[in-house]
Coordinates of C-alpha atoms in Angstrom, one line a residue:
M28 CA -44.3 -35.2 7.6
A29 CA -46.7 -34.1 5.0
A30 CA -48.7 -30.9 5.3
V31 CA -51.5 -31.2 7.8
R32 CA -54.9 -31.8 6.3
Q33 CA -58.4 -31.9 7.7
M34 CA -59.3 -35.4 8.8
N35 CA -62.9 -36.1 9.7
A36 CA -61.8 -38.8 12.1
F37 CA -60.8 -36.2 14.6
F38 CA -63.9 -34.2 15.1
V39 CA -64.4 -32.1 18.2
K40 CA -66.9 -33.3 20.7
P41 CA -69.5 -30.6 21.2
L42 CA -69.4 -29.0 24.7
K43 CA -72.5 -27.9 26.6
S44 CA -72.6 -24.2 27.2
N45 CA -72.8 -23.1 30.8
K46 CA -75.7 -20.9 31.6
R47 CA -74.6 -19.4 34.8
R48 CA -71.9 -16.7 34.4
Y49 CA -70.1 -14.2 36.5
G50 CA -71.9 -10.9 36.7
K51 CA -70.9 -7.7 34.9
A52 CA -70.9 -5.3 37.9
D53 CA -68.5 -2.4 37.5
F54 CA -65.2 -2.4 39.4
A55 CA -65.3 -0.8 42.8
G56 CA -62.1 0.7 44.3
A57 CA -58.6 0.4 43.1
V58 CA -56.1 -2.4 43.1
C59 CA -53.9 -1.1 45.9
E60 CA -54.6 1.1 48.8
S61 CA -52.1 3.5 50.4
G62 CA -52.5 2.9 54.1
R63 CA -50.8 6.2 55.2
K64 CA -49.8 9.6 53.9
P65 CA -46.3 9.1 52.4
A66 CA -43.6 11.2 53.9
R67 CA -41.6 13.4 51.4
H68 CA -38.5 11.3 51.9
D69 CA -40.3 8.0 51.7
L70 CA -42.5 8.2 48.6
A71 CA -41.3 4.9 47.2
S72 CA -42.4 2.9 50.2
T73 CA -46.2 3.2 49.9
S74 CA -48.1 0.0 49.8
C75 CA -48.7 0.5 46.0
R76 CA -44.9 0.3 45.6
F77 CA -44.9 1.8 42.1
G78 CA -41.9 3.8 43.2
A79 CA -41.5 7.5 43.5
A80 CA -41.0 7.9 39.8
L81 CA -44.3 6.4 38.8
V82 CA -46.3 8.2 41.4
L83 CA -44.8 11.6 40.8
L84 CA -45.1 11.4 37.1
S85 CA -48.8 10.6 37.5
M86 CA -49.4 14.0 39.0
G87 CA -48.2 15.7 35.9
V88 CA -50.3 13.4 33.7
F89 CA -53.7 13.4 35.4
G90 CA -54.1 16.7 37.1
T91 CA -56.6 17.1 40.0
A92 CA -58.0 14.5 42.3
E93 CA -61.5 15.5 41.3
A94 CA -60.9 14.1 37.8
Q95 CA -59.9 10.7 39.3
N96 CA -63.3 9.5 40.4
A97 CA -62.8 5.8 41.3
G98 CA -65.0 3.5 39.3
S99 CA -65.8 6.0 36.6
D100 CA -63.6 4.5 33.8
Y101 CA -62.2 0.9 33.6
P102 CA -61.2 0.5 30.0
G103 CA -59.9 -3.1 30.5
F104 CA -63.3 -4.6 29.7
E105 CA -63.9 -2.8 26.4
S106 CA -63.6 -4.8 23.2
S107 CA -61.4 -2.0 21.9
L108 CA -60.7 1.6 23.0
L109 CA -60.7 2.7 19.4
K110 CA -63.9 3.7 17.5
K111 CA -64.9 2.3 14.2
P112 CA -62.2 3.4 11.7
A113 CA -63.3 5.9 9.0
D114 CA -61.8 3.6 6.4
W115 CA -63.7 0.5 7.5
N116 CA -67.3 -0.4 6.7
G117 CA -67.5 -3.9 8.1
D118 CA -68.3 -5.4 11.5
L119 CA -66.2 -4.8 14.6
F120 CA -64.7 -7.2 17.1
S121 CA -66.7 -8.1 20.2
A122 CA -64.6 -9.5 23.1
N123 CA -66.1 -12.3 25.2
Y124 CA -65.6 -11.5 28.9
D125 CA -68.7 -13.4 30.0
F126 CA -66.6 -15.9 31.8
P127 CA -68.0 -19.3 32.9
D128 CA -67.9 -20.5 36.5
H129 CA -67.4 -24.1 35.5
A130 CA -66.5 -26.1 32.4
A131 CA -67.3 -29.3 30.7
D132 CA -65.1 -32.3 31.3
M133 CA -62.2 -32.3 28.9
T134 CA -60.9 -35.8 29.7
G135 CA -62.0 -37.4 26.5
Q136 CA -60.8 -34.7 24.1
P137 CA -58.3 -36.2 21.6
W138 CA -55.7 -33.5 22.2
L139 CA -55.5 -34.9 25.8
T140 CA -55.6 -38.6 24.9
F141 CA -53.0 -38.5 22.1
N142 CA -49.4 -38.3 23.3
P143 CA -47.2 -35.9 21.4
S144 CA -44.1 -37.5 22.9
K145 CA -44.9 -40.8 21.0
P146 CA -44.0 -40.6 17.3
S147 CA -46.8 -42.9 16.3
E148 CA -49.4 -40.5 17.8
R149 CA -47.8 -37.2 16.8
D150 CA -49.7 -36.6 13.5
Q151 CA -53.0 -37.3 15.2
Y152 CA -52.1 -35.0 18.1
F153 CA -51.3 -32.1 15.7
Q154 CA -54.5 -32.7 13.8
A155 CA -56.6 -32.9 17.0
V156 CA -55.1 -29.6 18.3
L157 CA -55.7 -27.8 15.1
N158 CA -59.3 -29.0 14.7
Y159 CA -60.1 -28.0 18.2
G160 CA -58.3 -24.6 18.1
L161 CA -60.1 -23.6 14.9
T162 CA -63.4 -23.9 16.8
A163 CA -62.5 -20.5 18.4
F164 CA -64.3 -19.2 15.4
P165 CA -67.6 -20.8 14.2
K166 CA -66.9 -19.9 10.6
D167 CA -63.9 -20.3 8.2
I168 CA -61.4 -17.5 8.8
R169 CA -60.2 -17.5 5.2
D170 CA -61.9 -14.3 4.1
G171 CA -61.8 -12.2 7.3
C172 CA -62.3 -12.6 11.0
P173 CA -65.7 -14.0 11.9
E174 CA -67.4 -13.4 15.2
P175 CA -65.7 -15.4 18.0
S176 CA -67.4 -18.6 19.2
P177 CA -69.4 -18.1 22.5
N178 CA -67.4 -20.7 24.4
W179 CA -64.0 -19.1 23.8
Y180 CA -62.9 -16.1 25.9
H181 CA -60.5 -13.2 25.8
V182 CA -58.2 -11.8 28.4
P183 CA -59.3 -8.3 29.7
W184 CA -57.0 -5.3 30.2
L185 CA -55.1 -5.9 26.9
T186 CA -56.9 -2.9 25.4
F187 CA -53.8 -0.7 25.9
S188 CA -50.1 -1.0 26.8
F189 CA -48.5 -0.9 30.2
G190 CA -47.8 2.8 30.9
N191 CA -50.6 4.3 28.9
T192 CA -52.4 6.8 31.1
K193 CA -56.0 8.0 31.1
A194 CA -54.9 11.1 29.2
D195 CA -53.3 8.8 26.5
L196 CA -56.5 6.7 26.2
Q197 CA -58.7 9.8 25.8
Q198 CA -56.5 10.8 22.9
G199 CA -56.6 7.3 21.3
V200 CA -53.0 6.5 22.3
I201 CA -53.2 2.8 23.3
G202 CA -49.8 1.4 22.3
S203 CA -50.1 -2.3 21.4
G204 CA -53.7 -2.4 22.6
R205 CA -56.5 -4.2 20.8
E206 CA -57.6 -2.8 17.5
P207 CA -61.4 -2.7 16.9
I208 CA -61.9 -4.8 13.7
C209 CA -60.5 -8.2 14.7
G210 CA -59.4 -7.6 18.3
M211 CA -55.7 -8.1 17.6
T212 CA -52.9 -6.8 19.8
Q213 CA -49.5 -5.9 18.6
E214 CA -46.8 -8.6 19.0
R215 CA -43.1 -8.8 18.4
Q216 CA -42.0 -7.2 15.1
A217 CA -40.3 -9.4 12.5
P218 CA -36.7 -8.1 11.8
V219 CA -35.4 -8.0 8.2
G220 CA -35.0 -11.5 6.8
F221 CA -36.6 -13.3 9.7
L222 CA -39.5 -14.5 7.6
H223 CA -37.9 -14.9 4.2
K224 CA -34.8 -13.8 2.3
Q225 CA -37.0 -11.4 0.3
Q226 CA -38.2 -9.6 3.4
T227 CA -36.2 -6.4 3.2
Q228 CA -38.1 -4.4 5.9
V229 CA -39.1 -4.8 9.5
V230 CA -42.8 -5.8 9.5
Q231 CA -45.5 -5.6 12.1
T232 CA -47.1 -8.6 13.8
W233 CA -50.6 -8.6 15.2
A234 CA -52.5 -11.4 16.9
V235 CA -55.7 -12.5 18.7
G236 CA -55.6 -15.1 21.4
S237 CA -58.5 -17.1 22.9
F238 CA -59.0 -19.4 25.9
N239 CA -61.4 -22.3 25.9
E240 CA -64.1 -22.8 28.5
T241 CA -61.7 -24.4 31.0
G242 CA -59.3 -21.6 30.7
G243 CA -62.1 -19.1 30.9
V244 CA -63.0 -20.4 34.3
L245 CA -59.7 -19.1 35.7
L246 CA -60.2 -15.8 33.9
G247 CA -63.5 -15.6 35.7
K248 CA -62.0 -16.4 39.1
T249 CA -59.3 -13.8 38.5
W250 CA -61.7 -11.0 37.6
K251 CA -64.9 -12.3 39.3
N252 CA -67.7 -9.7 38.9
R253 CA -65.0 -7.6 37.2
K254 CA -63.5 -6.6 40.5
P255 CA -59.7 -6.0 40.7
A256 CA -57.7 -9.1 39.9
D257 CA -57.7 -11.8 42.5
L258 CA -54.2 -13.4 42.7
T259 CA -55.0 -16.1 45.2
N260 CA -55.3 -18.9 42.7
L261 CA -53.8 -18.4 39.2
A262 CA -53.5 -22.1 38.3
F263 CA -55.2 -23.3 35.1
D264 CA -57.1 -26.6 35.4
N265 CA -56.2 -29.6 33.3
G266 CA -57.6 -29.2 29.8
S267 CA -57.2 -25.5 29.6
F268 CA -56.4 -24.6 26.0
I269 CA -55.0 -21.4 24.5
I270 CA -55.0 -20.7 20.8
K271 CA -53.4 -17.6 19.2
F272 CA -53.6 -16.6 15.5
L273 CA -50.7 -14.4 14.4
F274 CA -50.8 -12.2 11.3
T275 CA -48.1 -10.3 9.5
E276 CA -48.4 -7.1 7.4
A277 CA -45.8 -8.6 5.0
G278 CA -47.2 -9.2 1.5
T279 CA -46.3 -12.1 -0.8
D280 CA -43.6 -9.9 -2.4
Q281 CA -41.8 -10.0 0.9
V282 CA -42.9 -13.5 2.0
P283 CA -43.9 -15.6 -1.1
Y284 CA -45.0 -18.7 0.8
L285 CA -48.0 -16.7 2.2
L286 CA -49.8 -17.0 -1.1
G287 CA -53.4 -18.1 -0.3
S288 CA -53.1 -17.4 3.4
P289 CA -56.3 -16.1 5.2
E290 CA -56.4 -12.3 5.0
W291 CA -57.9 -10.1 7.7
H292 CA -58.2 -6.4 8.0
A293 CA -57.0 -4.6 11.1
N294 CA -56.6 -1.1 12.3
I295 CA -52.8 -1.0 12.9
Y296 CA -49.9 1.4 12.5
P297 CA -48.8 2.6 9.0
S298 CA -45.5 0.8 9.5
A299 CA -43.2 -0.7 12.1
S300 CA -41.5 2.6 12.5
D301 CA -44.5 4.9 12.3
T302 CA -46.8 4.7 15.3
S303 CA -48.2 8.2 15.1
S304 CA -51.7 7.0 14.0
R305 CA -53.7 4.0 13.0
V306 CA -54.8 2.9 9.5
T307 CA -56.7 -0.1 8.3
K308 CA -54.4 -2.6 6.5
T309 CA -54.5 -6.2 5.2
L310 CA -52.7 -8.8 7.2
R311 CA -52.0 -12.4 6.4
L312 CA -52.0 -15.4 8.7
I313 CA -48.5 -16.8 9.2
Q314 CA -48.5 -18.6 12.5
I315 CA -50.8 -20.4 14.9
D316 CA -49.6 -21.0 18.5
F317 CA -51.2 -23.3 21.1
G318 CA -50.8 -24.1 24.7
V319 CA -52.4 -27.0 26.6
R320 CA -52.5 -27.6 30.3
D321 CA -51.9 -31.4 30.4
K322 CA -51.4 -33.2 33.7
N323 CA -49.8 -36.1 31.8
F324 CA -46.7 -34.0 31.6
N325 CA -46.6 -32.8 35.2
E326 CA -43.1 -34.3 35.7
T327 CA -41.7 -31.7 33.3
T328 CA -43.8 -28.6 33.1
G329 CA -47.4 -29.7 33.0
W330 CA -47.9 -27.8 29.7
V331 CA -47.6 -28.6 26.1
Y332 CA -46.8 -25.7 23.7
G333 CA -46.5 -25.8 20.0
T334 CA -46.8 -23.9 16.8
F335 CA -47.9 -24.1 13.2
L336 CA -46.6 -22.2 10.1
Y337 CA -48.6 -21.4 7.1
Y338 CA -46.3 -22.4 4.2
N339 CA -47.3 -22.6 0.5
G340 CA -44.5 -23.6 -1.7
D341 CA -46.7 -23.6 -4.8
T342 CA -47.3 -20.8 -7.3
T343 CA -51.1 -21.0 -7.0
A344 CA -53.4 -20.3 -4.1
P345 CA -54.8 -23.6 -2.5
S346 CA -58.4 -24.4 -2.4
D347 CA -58.1 -25.4 1.3
W348 CA -55.7 -23.0 3.2
K349 CA -55.6 -25.5 6.1
S350 CA -53.7 -27.9 3.9
K351 CA -50.8 -25.5 4.0
L352 CA -50.5 -25.4 7.8
L353 CA -47.2 -27.1 8.7
P354 CA -46.7 -28.2 12.3
V355 CA -43.4 -26.6 13.3
G356 CA -43.0 -28.4 16.6
V357 CA -44.3 -29.3 20.0
M358 CA -42.6 -29.3 23.4
W359 CA -43.5 -30.4 26.9
G360 CA -40.1 -29.7 28.5
N361 CA -37.0 -27.6 27.8
D362 CA -34.4 -30.3 27.8
P363 CA -32.4 -28.6 30.6
G364 CA -28.7 -28.6 30.2
K365 CA -28.7 -29.8 26.6
T366 CA -27.4 -27.9 23.5
D367 CA -27.4 -30.7 20.9
P368 CA -30.8 -31.1 19.3
A369 CA -30.0 -34.7 18.6
T370 CA -30.2 -35.4 22.3
F371 CA -33.5 -33.6 22.9
V372 CA -36.3 -35.9 24.4
Q373 CA -38.8 -33.3 25.6
Q374 CA -39.7 -31.7 22.3
Y375 CA -40.1 -32.4 18.7
L376 CA -39.1 -30.1 15.8
N377 CA -40.6 -31.1 12.5
P378 CA -37.7 -32.3 10.2
N379 CA -39.6 -31.2 7.1
V380 CA -39.7 -27.7 8.4
I381 CA -36.0 -27.9 9.3
D382 CA -35.3 -28.9 5.7
L383 CA -37.2 -25.9 4.4
A384 CA -35.3 -23.6 6.6
N385 CA -31.9 -25.1 5.7
Q386 CA -32.7 -24.7 2.0
G387 CA -33.4 -21.0 2.6
K388 CA -37.1 -21.2 1.8
I389 CA -38.3 -19.8 5.1
F390 CA -35.9 -17.3 6.7
D391 CA -32.8 -15.6 5.4
L392 CA -29.9 -17.8 6.7
S393 CA -27.7 -14.8 6.9
K394 CA -30.1 -13.3 9.4
R395 CA -31.3 -16.4 11.3
T396 CA -30.4 -20.1 11.3
V397 CA -32.7 -21.7 13.9
F398 CA -36.3 -21.5 15.2
G399 CA -35.4 -21.5 18.9
W400 CA -32.3 -21.5 21.0
H401 CA -29.9 -24.4 19.9
G402 CA -32.7 -25.8 17.7
R403 CA -35.5 -25.7 20.2
V404 CA -39.1 -25.4 19.2
N405 CA -40.2 -21.8 18.4
G406 CA -42.4 -20.0 15.9
V407 CA -41.0 -18.3 12.8
L408 CA -42.1 -14.9 14.3
D409 CA -40.4 -15.6 17.7
N410 CA -37.1 -14.7 19.1
P411 CA -34.5 -17.4 18.2
V412 CA -32.7 -17.0 21.5
S413 CA -35.8 -18.3 23.3
S414 CA -38.3 -21.2 22.9
C415 CA -42.1 -21.6 23.4
L416 CA -41.9 -23.1 26.9
S417 CA -38.9 -21.2 28.2
C418 CA -40.6 -17.9 27.3
H419 CA -43.9 -18.7 28.9
G420 CA -42.4 -20.3 31.9
T421 CA -41.3 -16.8 33.1
A422 CA -45.0 -15.7 33.4
Q423 CA -45.5 -14.2 36.9
V424 CA -46.4 -11.2 38.8
H425 CA -45.7 -9.7 42.2
P426 CA -48.7 -9.0 44.5
Q427 CA -48.0 -5.3 44.9
T428 CA -45.6 -4.0 42.3
N429 CA -44.8 -4.5 38.6
I430 CA -41.6 -6.3 38.0
K431 CA -39.0 -6.4 35.2
Q432 CA -39.6 -9.1 32.6
F433 CA -36.6 -11.4 32.1
I434 CA -38.2 -13.7 29.6
T435 CA -35.0 -14.3 27.6
P436 CA -31.4 -14.7 28.8
A437 CA -30.3 -11.4 30.3
L438 CA -26.7 -11.8 31.6
V439 CA -24.1 -9.4 32.8
N440 CA -21.1 -8.8 30.5
G441 CA -18.7 -11.8 30.3
Q442 CA -21.3 -14.2 31.7
A443 CA -23.3 -15.1 28.6
S444 CA -22.2 -18.7 28.5
D445 CA -24.4 -21.6 27.5
E446 CA -24.3 -22.8 31.1
N447 CA -25.6 -19.6 32.4
K448 CA -28.2 -19.2 29.7
M449 CA -29.6 -22.6 30.8
L450 CA -31.1 -20.7 33.8
W451 CA -33.8 -19.7 31.3
F452 CA -34.3 -23.3 30.0
R453 CA -35.2 -25.0 33.2
N454 CA -38.4 -27.0 33.5
I455 CA -40.6 -24.7 35.5
R456 CA -43.6 -26.7 36.7
A457 CA -47.1 -25.4 36.3
G458 CA -47.8 -22.9 39.1
E459 CA -44.2 -22.5 40.1
T460 CA -42.4 -19.1 39.8
F461 CA -39.3 -18.3 37.8
T462 CA -36.7 -17.1 40.3
F463 CA -32.9 -17.2 40.9
T464 CA -30.7 -18.1 43.9
P465 CA -28.6 -15.3 45.3
E466 CA -25.6 -16.6 43.3
E467 CA -27.6 -16.8 40.1
L468 CA -29.1 -13.4 40.6
E469 CA -25.6 -11.9 40.5
L470 CA -25.3 -13.1 36.9
V471 CA -28.5 -11.4 35.8
R472 CA -28.3 -8.1 33.9
Q473 CA -31.1 -6.0 35.5
G474 CA -30.6 -2.9 33.4
D475 CA -30.9 0.7 34.3
P476 CA -32.1 0.9 37.9
S477 CA -34.0 4.1 37.1
L478 CA -36.5 2.1 35.0
L479 CA -39.8 2.0 36.8
R480 CA -40.3 -1.7 37.2
A481 CA -38.8 -3.2 40.4
T482 CA -35.3 -4.5 40.6
W483 CA -35.3 -8.2 41.6
T484 CA -34.2 -9.1 45.1
Q485 CA -34.4 -12.2 47.2
D486 CA -37.2 -10.6 49.3
L487 CA -39.1 -9.6 46.2
M488 CA -38.9 -13.0 44.6
R489 CA -40.3 -14.7 47.7
D490 CA -43.6 -13.1 47.0
F491 CA -43.8 -13.8 43.2
V492 CA -47.1 -15.3 42.0
S493 CA -47.0 -17.6 38.9
T494 CA -49.5 -16.8 36.2
D495 CA -49.1 -20.4 35.1
Y496 CA -47.4 -20.0 31.7
S497 CA -49.8 -17.2 30.6
L498 CA -48.0 -14.0 29.5
Q499 CA -51.3 -12.5 28.5
L500 CA -52.6 -13.0 32.1
R501 CA -49.4 -11.4 33.5
M502 CA -49.6 -8.4 31.2
A503 CA -53.3 -7.9 31.9
I504 CA -52.7 -7.9 35.7
E505 CA -49.9 -5.4 35.3
N506 CA -51.9 -3.2 33.0
E507 CA -54.9 -3.1 35.4
R508 CA -52.7 -2.5 38.4
F509 CA -51.0 0.4 36.7
Y510 CA -54.1 2.1 35.4
T511 CA -56.3 1.7 38.6
G512 CA -53.5 2.0 41.1
I513 CA -51.9 5.1 39.6
Q514 CA -55.3 6.9 39.8
K515 CA -55.5 6.1 43.5
A516 CA -51.9 7.3 44.0
V517 CA -52.8 10.6 42.3
V518 CA -55.6 11.2 44.7
D519 CA -53.4 10.5 47.7
L520 CA -50.5 12.5 46.5
T521 CA -52.5 15.4 45.3
N522 CA -54.3 15.7 48.7
A523 CA -51.0 15.3 50.6
S524 CA -49.1 17.8 48.4
A525 CA -51.5 20.6 49.4
Q526 CA -49.9 20.4 52.9
W527 CA -46.4 20.8 51.6
K528 CA -44.9 24.2 51.0
E529 CA -42.1 23.1 48.7
P530 CA -42.3 21.3 45.4
I531 CA -42.2 17.5 45.7
I532 CA -39.6 17.1 43.0
D533 CA -37.4 19.5 40.9
E534 CA -38.0 19.8 37.2
A535 CA -34.7 18.3 36.2
T536 CA -35.4 15.1 38.1
R537 CA -38.9 15.0 36.9
G538 CA -37.7 15.3 33.3
R539 CA -35.3 12.4 33.7
L540 CA -38.0 10.2 35.2
L541 CA -40.4 11.1 32.5
D542 CA -37.9 10.1 29.8
A543 CA -37.5 6.7 31.6
F544 CA -41.2 6.3 31.9
K545 CA -41.8 6.9 28.2
A546 CA -39.0 4.4 27.2
Q547 CA -40.5 1.8 29.5
S548 CA -44.0 2.3 28.3
K549 CA -43.1 1.6 24.7
I550 CA -41.7 -1.9 25.4
I551 CA -43.8 -4.6 23.7
V552 CA -43.1 -8.0 25.1
R553 CA -43.7 -11.2 23.1
S554 CA -41.8 -14.5 23.1
G555 CA -38.5 -13.0 24.0
E556 CA -38.5 -9.3 23.2
P557 CA -35.5 -7.9 25.0
E558 CA -36.1 -5.6 28.0
E559 CA -33.7 -3.0 26.6

């Protein structure tokens, strides 16, 4: 397949903008309410269910109940929690949280009418997806990030990382949270050699994702009037479209094929190993991901996921950067039970890209040999033990507590067979949860039980709620719950502790829990980042 080029035949039909939007009222109250005063021996059983560790640590972080005035500070709907960088003179990112309450009919859009499972329509499908996805910005993105289009929307509560406290945010400590220039959040770092054999250092990845109007309707239902997240219906309607632009800090000396790639500035960390401060650096577009809710594929997953790679094999910068976007692949199912790519029928991996990889022109073959597990579709930035659909199929939350994220195979010692890894490569249908039978759960490596996210049990899994293939939606809900819920827990525990004559917890235990808390808070999840 030749490099994708702009083709005027596949224009995007203009959509009418919806005038009526959800309001912008402030949040009122917290996500979870504690219905009773917790007994000293029963702290982990409050309805918030963050566990004793989370609640107790919060007391040391926040201080008095007076400082936790409900409704005073909800940072999830800021464009960024960082001010304009001193080393930046340009415009700043403005997130679009003005969610619509209805969307235009998507039925006739070419990316829903072309069938990626048919070889004769595949080129047209990739072009239609690309043309539509690029409308997330009204201007060419070649020379910096333009203002987002008004009919594309952003997920709130990604302005900081899970585990960041109010005290952190006041000090500008936001983990992987949105930077202020282009609205990018930190993604999975690229290990040495994962992008090219000349890549000799771990490099940062930053990205910005947008939802079209149909996807924005669900975001509006979830955070209607900006109240706490409503989990009663997290299913995306047919035609929902998600686009993500991923950038690397690697230069052309490390990744030569990025010559001529669009360059953006972003306020990120000095390096992958130095997260002590933020600086403004130049990033280069390397990957574009997309996800489409398509009822034509309801028999497998109901979603189509795919990815593009910017690849320039020439020695000069192209006049049209889009001509260097190669479709890596597309998948509508995980081909459960299969390990031979020749037998795959629910996905397509571009043979031209495979050839480039096999020739050592993309990643270092001594570090990595496949895009996804056993040759499944995955991006160059993604974890090769995963795949686009298997990763996103694990997207879910629990109604009350934050759960561990097993988005890649996590198996106990001696059980890491291909057969057992297939538990992560099932076809999870849209709206279904990713769970295990009692026998399967015995195979899962749950990690240190002292970590703050809940250990999976059969009772816990019965209450899981799918976030319908959206990991951004999942992380946003957990971020919001942590931030708003912990403040309510602080108020309850601070008031209750005044009645207790003895310390709630000894310093040694508190120190151990604090260490676990910090370790858990630093985890950045993206397309298969391990839990440990």
